[in-house]
Short mmCIF file of C-alpha atoms in Angstrom, two decimals:
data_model
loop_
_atom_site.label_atom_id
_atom_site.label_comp_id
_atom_site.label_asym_id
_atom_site.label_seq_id
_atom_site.Cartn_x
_atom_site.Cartn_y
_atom_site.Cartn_z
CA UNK A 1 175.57 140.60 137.15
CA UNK A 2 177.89 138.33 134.01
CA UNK A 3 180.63 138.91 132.61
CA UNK A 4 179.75 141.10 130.11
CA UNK A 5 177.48 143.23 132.05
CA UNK A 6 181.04 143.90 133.88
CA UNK A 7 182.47 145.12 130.92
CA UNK A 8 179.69 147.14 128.82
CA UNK A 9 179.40 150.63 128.84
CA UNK A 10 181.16 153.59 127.71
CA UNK A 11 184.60 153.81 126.48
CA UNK A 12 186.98 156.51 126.05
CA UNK A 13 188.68 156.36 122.73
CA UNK A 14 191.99 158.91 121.20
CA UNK A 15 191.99 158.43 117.87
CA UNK A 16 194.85 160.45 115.99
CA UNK A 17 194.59 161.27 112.37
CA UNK A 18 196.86 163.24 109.70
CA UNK A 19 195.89 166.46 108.79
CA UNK A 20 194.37 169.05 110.65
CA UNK A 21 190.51 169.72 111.45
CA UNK A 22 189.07 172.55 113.24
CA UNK A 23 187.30 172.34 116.49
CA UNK A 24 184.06 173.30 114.12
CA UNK A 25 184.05 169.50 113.27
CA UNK A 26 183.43 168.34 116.55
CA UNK A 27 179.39 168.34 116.10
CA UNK A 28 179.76 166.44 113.01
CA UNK A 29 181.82 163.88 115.46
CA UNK A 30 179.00 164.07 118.04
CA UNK A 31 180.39 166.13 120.37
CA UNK A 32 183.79 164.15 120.40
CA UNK A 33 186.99 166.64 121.39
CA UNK A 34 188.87 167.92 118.57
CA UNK A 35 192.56 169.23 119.00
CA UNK A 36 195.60 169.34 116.99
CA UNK A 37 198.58 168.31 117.66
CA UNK A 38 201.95 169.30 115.01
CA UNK A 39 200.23 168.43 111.51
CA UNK A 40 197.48 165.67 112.96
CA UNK A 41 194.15 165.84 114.93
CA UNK A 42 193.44 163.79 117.84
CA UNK A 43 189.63 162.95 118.43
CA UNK A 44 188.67 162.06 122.05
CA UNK A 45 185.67 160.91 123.52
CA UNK A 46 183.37 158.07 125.07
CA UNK A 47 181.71 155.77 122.34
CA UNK A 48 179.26 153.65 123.54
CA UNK A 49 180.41 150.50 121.80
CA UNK A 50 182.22 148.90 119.12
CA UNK A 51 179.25 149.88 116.57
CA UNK A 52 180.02 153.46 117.16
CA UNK A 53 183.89 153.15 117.08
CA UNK A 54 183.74 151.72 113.99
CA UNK A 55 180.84 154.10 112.80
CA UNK A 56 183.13 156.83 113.52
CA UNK A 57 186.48 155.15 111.52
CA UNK A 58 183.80 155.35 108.78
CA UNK A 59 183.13 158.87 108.99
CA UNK A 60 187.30 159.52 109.31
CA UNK A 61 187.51 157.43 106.42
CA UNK A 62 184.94 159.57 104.11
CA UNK A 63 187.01 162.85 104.90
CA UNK A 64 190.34 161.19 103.31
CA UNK A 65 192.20 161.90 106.35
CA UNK A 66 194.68 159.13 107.23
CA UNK A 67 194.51 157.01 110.45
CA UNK A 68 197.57 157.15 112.45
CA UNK A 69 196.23 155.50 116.00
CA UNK A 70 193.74 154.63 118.20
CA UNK A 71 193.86 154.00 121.43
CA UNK A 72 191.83 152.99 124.67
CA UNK A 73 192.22 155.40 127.23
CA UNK A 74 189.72 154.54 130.09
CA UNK A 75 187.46 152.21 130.20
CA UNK A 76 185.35 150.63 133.59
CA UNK A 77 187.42 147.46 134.70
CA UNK A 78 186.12 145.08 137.10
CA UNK A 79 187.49 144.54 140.72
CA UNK A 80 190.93 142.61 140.56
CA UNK A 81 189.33 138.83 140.99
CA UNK A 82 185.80 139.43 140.23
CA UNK A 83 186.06 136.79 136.97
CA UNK A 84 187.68 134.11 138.85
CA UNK A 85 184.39 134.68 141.34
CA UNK A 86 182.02 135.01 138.37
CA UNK A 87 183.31 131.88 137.07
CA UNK A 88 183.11 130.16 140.86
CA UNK A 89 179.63 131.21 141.15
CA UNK A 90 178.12 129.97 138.18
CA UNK A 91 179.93 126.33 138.95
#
């Protein structure tokens, strides 16, 4: 297994917006989790890469709703030390 094998797969993203959307619009985020929060709308859920993140920026960005954040929240880390033995191994 590389490097980047290590780190594909499925992240979680938060992604707050301003203005309020009902929970309705969650198929037309595929299936992300919608919930508001004061006068925004936080959208959370795995994407499966950075195509799809930005895929769904797009689709925030065609409903005129203003980005306030996005965040990380999980995403599969490799064992502490597992690059520095990558790297040894392929010496």
């Amino acid at each position: 297994m590389d490097f980047f094998e290590k780190w594909h797969g499925l992240s979680r993203y938060q992604i707050k917006v301003k203005g309020l959307l009902g929970s309705k619009w969650s198929s037309w985020f595929e299936g992300m989790t919608i919930e508001t929060e004061g006068s925004a709308t936080v959208i959370t859920g795995e994407l499966p890469d950075q195509s799809a993140l930005h895929g769904l920026i797009v689709k925030i960005r065609d409903l005129g709703l203003p980005l306030i954040s996005i965040k990380r929240i999980q995403k599969s880390m490799p064992q502490t030390g597992s690059f520095q033995k990558d790297q040894n191994n392929k010496k």
